[in-house]
Coordinates of C-alpha atoms in Angstrom, one line a residue:
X1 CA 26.6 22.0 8.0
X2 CA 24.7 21.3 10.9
X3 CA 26.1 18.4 13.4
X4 CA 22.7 18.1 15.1
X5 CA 20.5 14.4 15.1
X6 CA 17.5 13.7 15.2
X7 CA 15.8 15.0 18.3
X8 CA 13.7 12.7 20.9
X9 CA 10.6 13.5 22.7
X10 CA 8.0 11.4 25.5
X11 CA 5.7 11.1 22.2
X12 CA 8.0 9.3 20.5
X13 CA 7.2 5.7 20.1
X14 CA 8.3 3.0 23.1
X15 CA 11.4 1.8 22.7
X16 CA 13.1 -1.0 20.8
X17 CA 12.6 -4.1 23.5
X18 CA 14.8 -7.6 21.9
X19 CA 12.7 -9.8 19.6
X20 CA 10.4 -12.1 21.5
X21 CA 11.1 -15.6 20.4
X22 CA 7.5 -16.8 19.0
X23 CA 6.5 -20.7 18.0
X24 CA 5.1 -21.3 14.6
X25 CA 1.9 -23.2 15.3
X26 CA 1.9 -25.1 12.0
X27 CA 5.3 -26.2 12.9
X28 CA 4.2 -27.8 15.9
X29 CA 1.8 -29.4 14.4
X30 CA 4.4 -31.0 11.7
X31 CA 6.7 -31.9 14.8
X32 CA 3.7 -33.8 16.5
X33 CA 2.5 -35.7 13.1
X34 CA 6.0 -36.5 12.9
X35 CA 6.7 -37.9 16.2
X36 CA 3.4 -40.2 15.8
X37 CA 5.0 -41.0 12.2
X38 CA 8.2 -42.7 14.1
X39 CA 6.1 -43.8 17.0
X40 CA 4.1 -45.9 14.3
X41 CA 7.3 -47.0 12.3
X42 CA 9.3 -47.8 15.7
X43 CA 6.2 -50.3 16.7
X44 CA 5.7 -51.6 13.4
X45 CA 9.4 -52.1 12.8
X46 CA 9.8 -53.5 16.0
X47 CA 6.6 -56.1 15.7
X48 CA 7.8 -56.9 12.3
X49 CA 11.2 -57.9 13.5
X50 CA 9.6 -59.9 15.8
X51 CA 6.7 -61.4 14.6
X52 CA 7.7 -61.4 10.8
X53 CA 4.9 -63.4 8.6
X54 CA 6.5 -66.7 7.8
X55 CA 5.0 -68.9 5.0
X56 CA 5.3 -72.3 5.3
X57 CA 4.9 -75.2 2.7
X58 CA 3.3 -78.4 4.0
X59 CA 3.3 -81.1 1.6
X60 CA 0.8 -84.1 1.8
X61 CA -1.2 -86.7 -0.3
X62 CA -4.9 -86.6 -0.9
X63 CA -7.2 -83.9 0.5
X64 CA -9.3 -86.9 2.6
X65 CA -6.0 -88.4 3.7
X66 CA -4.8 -88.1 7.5
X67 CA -1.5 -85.9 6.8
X68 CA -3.6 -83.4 4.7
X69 CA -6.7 -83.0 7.3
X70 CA -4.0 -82.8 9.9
X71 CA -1.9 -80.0 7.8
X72 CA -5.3 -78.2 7.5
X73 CA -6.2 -78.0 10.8
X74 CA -2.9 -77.2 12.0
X75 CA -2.8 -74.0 9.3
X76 CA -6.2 -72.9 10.6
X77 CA -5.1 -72.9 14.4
X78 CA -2.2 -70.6 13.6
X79 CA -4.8 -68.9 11.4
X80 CA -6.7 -68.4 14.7
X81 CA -4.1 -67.9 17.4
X82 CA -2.6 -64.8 15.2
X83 CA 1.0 -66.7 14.8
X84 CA 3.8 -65.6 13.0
X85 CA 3.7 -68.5 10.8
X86 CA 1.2 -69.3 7.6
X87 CA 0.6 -72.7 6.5
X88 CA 0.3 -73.4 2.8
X89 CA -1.1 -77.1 2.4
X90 CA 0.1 -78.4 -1.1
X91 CA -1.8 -81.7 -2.2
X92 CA -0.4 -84.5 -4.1
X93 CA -1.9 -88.0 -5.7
X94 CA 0.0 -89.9 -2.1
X95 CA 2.0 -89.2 0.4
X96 CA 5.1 -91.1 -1.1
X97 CA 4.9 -88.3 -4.3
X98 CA 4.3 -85.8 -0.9
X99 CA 7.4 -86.9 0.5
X100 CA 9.7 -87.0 -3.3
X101 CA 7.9 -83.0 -3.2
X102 CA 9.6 -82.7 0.1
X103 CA 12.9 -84.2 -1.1
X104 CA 13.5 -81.9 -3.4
X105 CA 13.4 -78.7 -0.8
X106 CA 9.7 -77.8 -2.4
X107 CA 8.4 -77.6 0.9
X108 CA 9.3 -77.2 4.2
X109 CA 7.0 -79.7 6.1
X110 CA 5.5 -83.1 5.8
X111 CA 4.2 -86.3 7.6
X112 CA 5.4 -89.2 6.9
X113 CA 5.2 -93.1 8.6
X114 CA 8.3 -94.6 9.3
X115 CA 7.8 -97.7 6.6
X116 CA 8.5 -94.8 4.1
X117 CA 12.1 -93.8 2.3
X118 CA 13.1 -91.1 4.7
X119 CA 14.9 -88.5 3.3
X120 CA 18.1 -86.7 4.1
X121 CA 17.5 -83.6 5.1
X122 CA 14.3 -84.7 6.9
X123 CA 14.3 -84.1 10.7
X124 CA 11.3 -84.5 13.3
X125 CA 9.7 -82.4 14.7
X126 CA 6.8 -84.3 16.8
X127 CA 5.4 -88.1 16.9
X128 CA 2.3 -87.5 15.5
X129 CA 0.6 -91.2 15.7
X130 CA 1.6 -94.9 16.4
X131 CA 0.2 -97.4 14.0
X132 CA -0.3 -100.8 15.2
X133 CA 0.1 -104.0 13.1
X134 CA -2.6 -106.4 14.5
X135 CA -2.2 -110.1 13.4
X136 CA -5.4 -111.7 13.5
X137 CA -6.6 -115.1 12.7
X138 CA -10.2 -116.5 12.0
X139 CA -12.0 -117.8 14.9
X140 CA -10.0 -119.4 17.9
X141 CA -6.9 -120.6 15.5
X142 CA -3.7 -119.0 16.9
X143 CA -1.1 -118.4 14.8
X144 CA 2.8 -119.3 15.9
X145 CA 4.5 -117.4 13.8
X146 CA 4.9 -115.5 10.9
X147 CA 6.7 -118.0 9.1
X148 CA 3.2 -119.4 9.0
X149 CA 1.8 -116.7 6.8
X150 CA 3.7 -117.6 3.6
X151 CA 1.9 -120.6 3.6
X152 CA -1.6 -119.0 3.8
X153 CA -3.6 -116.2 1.9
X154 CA -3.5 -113.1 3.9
X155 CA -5.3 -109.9 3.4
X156 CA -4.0 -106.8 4.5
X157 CA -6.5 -104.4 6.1
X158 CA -4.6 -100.8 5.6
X159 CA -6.1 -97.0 5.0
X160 CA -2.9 -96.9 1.9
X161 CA -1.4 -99.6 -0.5
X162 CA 2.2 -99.0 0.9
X163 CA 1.5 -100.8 4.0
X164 CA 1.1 -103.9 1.5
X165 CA 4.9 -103.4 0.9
X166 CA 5.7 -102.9 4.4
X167 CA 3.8 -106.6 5.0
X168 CA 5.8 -108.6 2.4
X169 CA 8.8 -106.8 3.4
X170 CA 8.4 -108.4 7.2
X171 CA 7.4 -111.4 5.7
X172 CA 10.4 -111.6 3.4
X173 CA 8.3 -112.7 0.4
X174 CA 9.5 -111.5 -2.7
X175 CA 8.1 -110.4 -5.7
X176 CA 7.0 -113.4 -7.9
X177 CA 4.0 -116.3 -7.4
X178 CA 4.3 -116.2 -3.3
X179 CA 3.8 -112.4 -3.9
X180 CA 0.5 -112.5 -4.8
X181 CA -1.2 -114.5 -1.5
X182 CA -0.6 -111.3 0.3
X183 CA -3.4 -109.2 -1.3
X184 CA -5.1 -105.7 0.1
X185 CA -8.5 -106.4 1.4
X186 CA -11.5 -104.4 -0.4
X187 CA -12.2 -100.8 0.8
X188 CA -14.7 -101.4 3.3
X189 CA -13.8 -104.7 4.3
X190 CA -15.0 -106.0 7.6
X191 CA -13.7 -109.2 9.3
X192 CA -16.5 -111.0 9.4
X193 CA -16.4 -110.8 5.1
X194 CA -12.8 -111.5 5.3
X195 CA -12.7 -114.6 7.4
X196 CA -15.7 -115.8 5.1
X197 CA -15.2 -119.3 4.2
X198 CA -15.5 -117.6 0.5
X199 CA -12.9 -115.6 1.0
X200 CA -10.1 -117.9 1.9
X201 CA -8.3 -115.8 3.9
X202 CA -6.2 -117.4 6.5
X203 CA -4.9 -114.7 8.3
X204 CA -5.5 -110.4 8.3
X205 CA -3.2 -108.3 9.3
X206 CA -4.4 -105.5 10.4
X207 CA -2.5 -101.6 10.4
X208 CA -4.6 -99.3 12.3
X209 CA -3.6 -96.1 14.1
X210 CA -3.2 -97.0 17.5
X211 CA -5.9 -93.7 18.9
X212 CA -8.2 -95.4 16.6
X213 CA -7.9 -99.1 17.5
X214 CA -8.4 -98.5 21.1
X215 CA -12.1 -96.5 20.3
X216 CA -13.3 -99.1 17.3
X217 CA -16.3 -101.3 18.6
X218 CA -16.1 -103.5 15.5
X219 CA -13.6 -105.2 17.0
X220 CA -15.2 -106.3 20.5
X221 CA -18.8 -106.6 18.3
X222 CA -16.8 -109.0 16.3
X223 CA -15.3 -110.8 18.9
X224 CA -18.5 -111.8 20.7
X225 CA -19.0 -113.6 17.7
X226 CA -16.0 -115.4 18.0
X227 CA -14.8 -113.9 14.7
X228 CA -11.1 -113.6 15.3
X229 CA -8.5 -114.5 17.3
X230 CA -5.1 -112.1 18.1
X231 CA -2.1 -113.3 17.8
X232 CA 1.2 -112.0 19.2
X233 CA 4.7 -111.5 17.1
X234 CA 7.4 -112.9 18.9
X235 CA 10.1 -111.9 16.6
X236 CA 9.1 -108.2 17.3
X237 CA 12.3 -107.2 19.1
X238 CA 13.6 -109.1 16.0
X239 CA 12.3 -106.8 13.2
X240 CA 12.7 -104.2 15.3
X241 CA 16.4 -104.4 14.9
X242 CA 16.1 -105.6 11.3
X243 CA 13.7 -102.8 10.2
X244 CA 14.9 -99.5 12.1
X245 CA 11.6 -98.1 11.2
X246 CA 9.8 -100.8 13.3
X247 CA 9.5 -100.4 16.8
X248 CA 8.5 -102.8 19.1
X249 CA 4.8 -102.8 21.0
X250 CA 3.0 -103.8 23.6
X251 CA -0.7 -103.9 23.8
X252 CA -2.1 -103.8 27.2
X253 CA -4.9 -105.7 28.3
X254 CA -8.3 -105.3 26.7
X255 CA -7.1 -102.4 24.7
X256 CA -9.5 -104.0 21.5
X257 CA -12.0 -105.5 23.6
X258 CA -13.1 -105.1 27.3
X259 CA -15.8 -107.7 26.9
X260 CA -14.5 -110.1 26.2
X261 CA -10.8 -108.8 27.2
X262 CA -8.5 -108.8 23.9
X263 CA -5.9 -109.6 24.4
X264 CA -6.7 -111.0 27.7
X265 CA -2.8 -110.3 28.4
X266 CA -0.2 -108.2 27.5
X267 CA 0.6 -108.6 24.0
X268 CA 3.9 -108.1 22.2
X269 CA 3.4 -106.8 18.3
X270 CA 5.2 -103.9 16.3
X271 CA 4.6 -101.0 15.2
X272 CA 5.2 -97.8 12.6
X273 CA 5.3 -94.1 13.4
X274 CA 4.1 -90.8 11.9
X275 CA 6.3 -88.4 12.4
X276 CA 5.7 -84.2 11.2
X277 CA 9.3 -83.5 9.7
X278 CA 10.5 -80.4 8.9
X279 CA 13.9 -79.6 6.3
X280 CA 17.3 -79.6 8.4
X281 CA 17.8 -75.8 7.4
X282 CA 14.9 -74.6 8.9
X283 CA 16.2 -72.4 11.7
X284 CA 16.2 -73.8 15.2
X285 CA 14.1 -70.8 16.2
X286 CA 11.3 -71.5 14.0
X287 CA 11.5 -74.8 14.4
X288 CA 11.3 -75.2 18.1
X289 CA 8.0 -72.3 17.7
X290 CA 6.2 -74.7 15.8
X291 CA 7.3 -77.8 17.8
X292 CA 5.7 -75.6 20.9
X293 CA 2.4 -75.2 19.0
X294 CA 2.0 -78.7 18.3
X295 CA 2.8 -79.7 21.4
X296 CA 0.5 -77.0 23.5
X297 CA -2.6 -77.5 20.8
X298 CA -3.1 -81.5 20.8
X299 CA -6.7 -82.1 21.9
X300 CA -7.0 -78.9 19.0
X301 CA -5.1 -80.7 16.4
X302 CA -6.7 -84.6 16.6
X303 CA -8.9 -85.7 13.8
X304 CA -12.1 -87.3 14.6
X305 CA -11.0 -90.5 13.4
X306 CA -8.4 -90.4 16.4
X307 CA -5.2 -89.8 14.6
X308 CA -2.8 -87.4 16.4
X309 CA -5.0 -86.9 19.5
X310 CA -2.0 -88.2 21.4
X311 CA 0.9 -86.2 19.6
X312 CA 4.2 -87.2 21.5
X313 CA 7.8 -85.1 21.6
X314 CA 10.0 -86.5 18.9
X315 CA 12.9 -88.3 20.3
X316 CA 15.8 -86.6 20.8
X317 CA 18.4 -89.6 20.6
X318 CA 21.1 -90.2 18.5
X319 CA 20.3 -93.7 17.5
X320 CA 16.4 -92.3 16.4
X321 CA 15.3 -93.2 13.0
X322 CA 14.7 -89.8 12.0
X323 CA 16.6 -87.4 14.2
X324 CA 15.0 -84.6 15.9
X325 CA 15.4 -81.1 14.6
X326 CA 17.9 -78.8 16.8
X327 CA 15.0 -76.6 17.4
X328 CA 13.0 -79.3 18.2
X329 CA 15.6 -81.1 20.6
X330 CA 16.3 -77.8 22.2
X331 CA 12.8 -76.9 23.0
X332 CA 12.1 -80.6 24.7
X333 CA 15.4 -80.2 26.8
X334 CA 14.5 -77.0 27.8
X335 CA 17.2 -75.7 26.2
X336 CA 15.6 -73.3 24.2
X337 CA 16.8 -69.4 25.2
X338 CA 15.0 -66.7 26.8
X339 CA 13.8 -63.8 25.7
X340 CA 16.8 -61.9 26.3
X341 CA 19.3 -64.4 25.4
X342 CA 17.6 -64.8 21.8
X343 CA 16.9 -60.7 21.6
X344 CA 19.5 -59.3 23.7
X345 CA 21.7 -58.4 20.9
X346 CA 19.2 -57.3 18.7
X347 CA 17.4 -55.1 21.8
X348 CA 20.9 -53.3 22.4
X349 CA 21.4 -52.5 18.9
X350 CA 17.8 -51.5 18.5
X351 CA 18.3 -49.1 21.6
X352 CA 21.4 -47.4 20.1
X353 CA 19.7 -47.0 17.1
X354 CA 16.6 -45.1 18.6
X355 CA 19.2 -43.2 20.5
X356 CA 20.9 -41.9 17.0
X357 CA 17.1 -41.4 15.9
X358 CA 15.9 -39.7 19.0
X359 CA 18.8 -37.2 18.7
X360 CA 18.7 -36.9 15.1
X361 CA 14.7 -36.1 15.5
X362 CA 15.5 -33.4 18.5
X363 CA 17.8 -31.6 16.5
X364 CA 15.2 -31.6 13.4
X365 CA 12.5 -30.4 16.7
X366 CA 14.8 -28.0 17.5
X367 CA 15.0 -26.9 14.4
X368 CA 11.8 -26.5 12.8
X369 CA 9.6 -25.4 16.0
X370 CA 11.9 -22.6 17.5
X371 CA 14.4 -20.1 16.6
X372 CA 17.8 -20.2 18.3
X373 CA 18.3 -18.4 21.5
X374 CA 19.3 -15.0 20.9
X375 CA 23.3 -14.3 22.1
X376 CA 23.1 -12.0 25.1
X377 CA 26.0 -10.3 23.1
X378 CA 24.0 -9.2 20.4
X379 CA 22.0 -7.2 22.6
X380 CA 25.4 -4.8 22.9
X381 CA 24.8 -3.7 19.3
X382 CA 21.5 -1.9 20.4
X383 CA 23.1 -0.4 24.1
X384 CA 26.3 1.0 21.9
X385 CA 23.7 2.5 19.2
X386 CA 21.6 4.7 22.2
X387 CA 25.5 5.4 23.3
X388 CA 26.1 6.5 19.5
X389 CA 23.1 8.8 20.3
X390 CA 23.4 10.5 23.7
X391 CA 25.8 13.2 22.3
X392 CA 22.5 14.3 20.4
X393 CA 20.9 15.0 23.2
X394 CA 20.4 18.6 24.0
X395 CA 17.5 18.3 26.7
X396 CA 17.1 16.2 29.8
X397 CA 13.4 14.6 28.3
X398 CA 15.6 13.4 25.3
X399 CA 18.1 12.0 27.9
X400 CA 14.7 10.4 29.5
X401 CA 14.0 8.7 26.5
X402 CA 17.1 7.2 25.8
X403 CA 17.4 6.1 29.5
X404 CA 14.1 4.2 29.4
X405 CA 15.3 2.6 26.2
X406 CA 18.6 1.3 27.9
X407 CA 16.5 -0.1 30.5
X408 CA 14.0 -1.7 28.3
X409 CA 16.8 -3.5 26.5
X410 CA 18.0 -4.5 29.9
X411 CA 14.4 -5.5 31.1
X412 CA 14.3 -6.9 28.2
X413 CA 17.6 -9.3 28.6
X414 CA 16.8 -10.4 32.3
X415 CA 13.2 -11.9 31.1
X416 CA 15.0 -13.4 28.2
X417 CA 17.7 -15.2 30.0
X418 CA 14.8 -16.1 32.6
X419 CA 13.2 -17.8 30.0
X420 CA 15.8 -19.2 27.6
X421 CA 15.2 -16.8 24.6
X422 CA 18.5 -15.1 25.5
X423 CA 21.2 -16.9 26.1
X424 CA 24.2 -15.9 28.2
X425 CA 26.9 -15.9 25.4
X426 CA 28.5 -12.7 25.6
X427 CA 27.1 -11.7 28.3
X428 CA 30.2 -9.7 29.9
X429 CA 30.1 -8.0 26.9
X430 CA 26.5 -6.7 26.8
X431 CA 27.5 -5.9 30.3
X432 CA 30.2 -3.7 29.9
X433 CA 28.7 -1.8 27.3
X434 CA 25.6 -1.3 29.3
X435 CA 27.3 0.1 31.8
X436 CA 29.5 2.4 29.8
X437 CA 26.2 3.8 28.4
X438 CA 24.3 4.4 31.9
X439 CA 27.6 6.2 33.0
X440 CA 27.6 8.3 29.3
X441 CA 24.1 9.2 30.3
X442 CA 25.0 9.9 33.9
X443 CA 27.4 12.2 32.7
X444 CA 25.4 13.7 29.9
X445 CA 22.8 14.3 32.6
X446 CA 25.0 16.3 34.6
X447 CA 26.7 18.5 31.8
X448 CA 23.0 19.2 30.9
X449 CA 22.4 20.7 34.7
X450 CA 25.2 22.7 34.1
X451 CA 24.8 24.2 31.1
X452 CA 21.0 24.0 30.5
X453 CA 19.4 25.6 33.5
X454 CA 17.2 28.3 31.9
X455 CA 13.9 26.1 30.1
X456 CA 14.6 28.9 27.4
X457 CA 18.2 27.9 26.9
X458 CA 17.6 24.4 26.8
X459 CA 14.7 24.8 24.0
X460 CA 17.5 26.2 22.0
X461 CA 20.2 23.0 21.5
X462 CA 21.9 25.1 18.8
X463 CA 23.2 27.7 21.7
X464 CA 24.6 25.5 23.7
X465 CA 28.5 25.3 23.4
X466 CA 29.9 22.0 23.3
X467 CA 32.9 21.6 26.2
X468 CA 36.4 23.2 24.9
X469 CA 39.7 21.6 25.4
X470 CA 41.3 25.3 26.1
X471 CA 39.4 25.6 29.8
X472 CA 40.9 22.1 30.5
X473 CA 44.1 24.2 29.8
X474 CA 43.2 26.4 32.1
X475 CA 42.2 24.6 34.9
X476 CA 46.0 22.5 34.1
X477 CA 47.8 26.0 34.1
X478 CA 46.2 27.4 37.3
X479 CA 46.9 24.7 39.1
X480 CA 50.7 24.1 38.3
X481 CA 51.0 28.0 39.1

């Protein structure tokens, strides 16, 4: 049975070199379309979380009423301006069946005047209008006081039929004969037709929203007719404290008239407010975001007819009919809380999360778009297997060969661990068995010299005789003679 292997020659093919660690092109691509993928989903998470869509119901009373033209203009400026919050404008046959729609948590928003029944979980957000109550008597007749008035027919000149409840309430008439001398004037109504001697009207009083009062000509056109006279309330202050809806007013000089000047003086009279109210469990955030709107976009939110062109902050006093929303409140005091105090939790929770998926997304990089680093260790398998070979070696060009293939694997490892396709676990151990196998061919090399001189001998492997213990024997026995 012959021992010999297989022989080696310079034609034989190069030598094994260690696998060259290649990227899949495909996979890159996949890794890129992912990382846009959670790029997009990061932003739109992120924009989302802060700029969620939120849809809010606005209840008011006829389409051509104040509260619903106002509601409409304020949905189409957040419309415009890209906010975070939709306006959906409900309609009812009045504001009072608004108001019992926003009583009963259908809706999140409404306008209502001050003469109204409030309810509970109604808090302001903004004063959107004063009204005015004008008391007005025909020609140059003064009137004292409004005591006077239950004696005499009086119209009441009003965009809405409450405000004819809101007069005999101040007037303390009941319901009953008396009742019926305080009437509503006639849509369309002027004063000139009222204080007709056909008419019989002894007195008008007058509820107009205070933006539109100081703007109406009638009134100074009227007065250089000598049409009407205006009268102050003393017992403002009075109702005032009687009415908490009331609030007391003064009318400067000329604000009806500048020629001639009405009232020629300061004038004490009282007045009614509109206020925008908003549920109590609306969150403060949201809130005090839409307080900022209304207050940043008046001369955008006034109606032509003048009403809420001089929007006010809501009051933020305990003692206020309707209190102000926290939110609200907050955002008037200045107490509202910066970007990071409102985000900060949310941003360091955020970050840690992005960390996780950052990592998490690495590994699956890592995974999909290279092979692991080959263990410098594994490269010993290949330098034992040229050792496993040497002993076949009956020629120094076989020897060659097997040398060149050492150093190719070793060529092979330095590039790799230059370039991170190797890496340097087990390195001693590739070490050490590259160096046992240069000094195996070392001394292959020189037994080969020795024995393999003549070309002729060394053509013929099989003559060759392998090295025999019984010289070592001996060499041992001369020497210990």
């Amino acid at each position: 049975m012959s021992t010999e292997g297989p022989t080696l020659s310079p034609s034989d093919p190069p030598p094994r070199r260690p696998k060259v660690i290649k990227t899949n092109q495909q996979q890159v691509f996949l890794y890129v379309v992912l990382t846009l993928l959670l790029s997009l989903a990061t932003v739109w998470g992120g924009r989302t979380l802060l700029h969620n869509s939120e849809t809010l119901t606005f209840a008011v009373g006829a389409p051509n009423s104040d509260e619903a033209l106002f509601a409409t203009k304020l949905a189409a400026l957040l419309k415009t301006n890209a906010s975070r919050f939709r306006i959906k404008v409900v309609n009812n046959a009045d504001n009072a069946k608004a108001l019992a729609q926003f009583d009963r948590k259908q809706a999140d928003l409404a306008v209502l005047r001050t003469d109204a029944k409030v309810p509970l979980r109604a808090r302001t957000l903004a004063i959107l209008e004063h009204d005015l109550v004008l008391l007005l008597g025909p020609g140059n007749k003064k009137i004292k006081s409004l005591a006077e008035l239950k004696k005499k027919k009086v119209a009441v000149l009003a965009d809405n039929d409450s405000s004819l409840a809101f007069v005999r309430g101040i007037l303390d008439i009941p319901d009953g004969p008396d009742a019926a001398k305080i009437q509503m004037a006639p849509q369309g109504a002027t004063l000139d037709k009222l204080f007709a001697p056909a008419n019989g009207f002894g007195a008008v009083i007058a509820i107009v929203h205070a933006s539109k009062a100081v703007r109406d000509k009638a009134y100074e056109q009227v007065a250089r007719r000598g049409g009407f006279t205006l009268n102050a309330i003393d017992e403002a202050k009075a109702l005032a404290r009687k009415f908490p809806g009331i609030s007391d007013e003064t009318l400067t000089a000329g604000t009806l008239s500048a020629s001639p000047e009405i009232p020629d003086d300061d004038l004490e009279t009282i007045g009614l407010e509109w206020l925008l109210v908003a549920q109590s469990k609306m969150s403060a955030s949201t809130a005090g975001d839409l307080a900022r709107i209304v207050y940043e976009n008046k001369s955008a939110l006034g109606l032509d007819n003048g009403f809420a062109t001089r929007i006010e902050p809501a009051s933020v006093e305990k003692d206020a009919y309707v209190m102000a929303h926290q939110g609200a409140a907050d955002y008037i005091n200045d107490d509202t809380k910066s970007f990071m105090d409102k985000y900060s939790d949310m941003m360091y929770l955020g970050a840690a999360a992005l960390s996780v998926i950052g990592s998490i997304f690495a590994a699956i990089y890592a995974k999909i778009t290279r092979v692991a680093p080959e263990k410098a260790g594994e490269l010993s398998t290949a330098v034992l297997d040229i050792g496993e070979r040497i002993e076949h070696a009956h020629s120094l060009d076989q020897l060659e060969c097997l040398q060149d293939e050492l150093e190719g694997i070793l060529r092979g490892a330095v590039i790799g661990l230059r370039d991170g396709t190797i890496s340097t676990d087990g390195l001693d151990t590739f070490k050490l068995g590259y160096e046992f196998v240069r000094d195996e061919i070392g001394m292959r090399r020189d037994y080969l010299k020795r024995h393999c001189g003549d070309p002729e001998t060394a053509a013929a492997p099989a003559a060759l005789p392998p090295p025999e213990e019984s010289n070592v024997v001996v060499v041992k026995t001369a020497q210990s003679a």
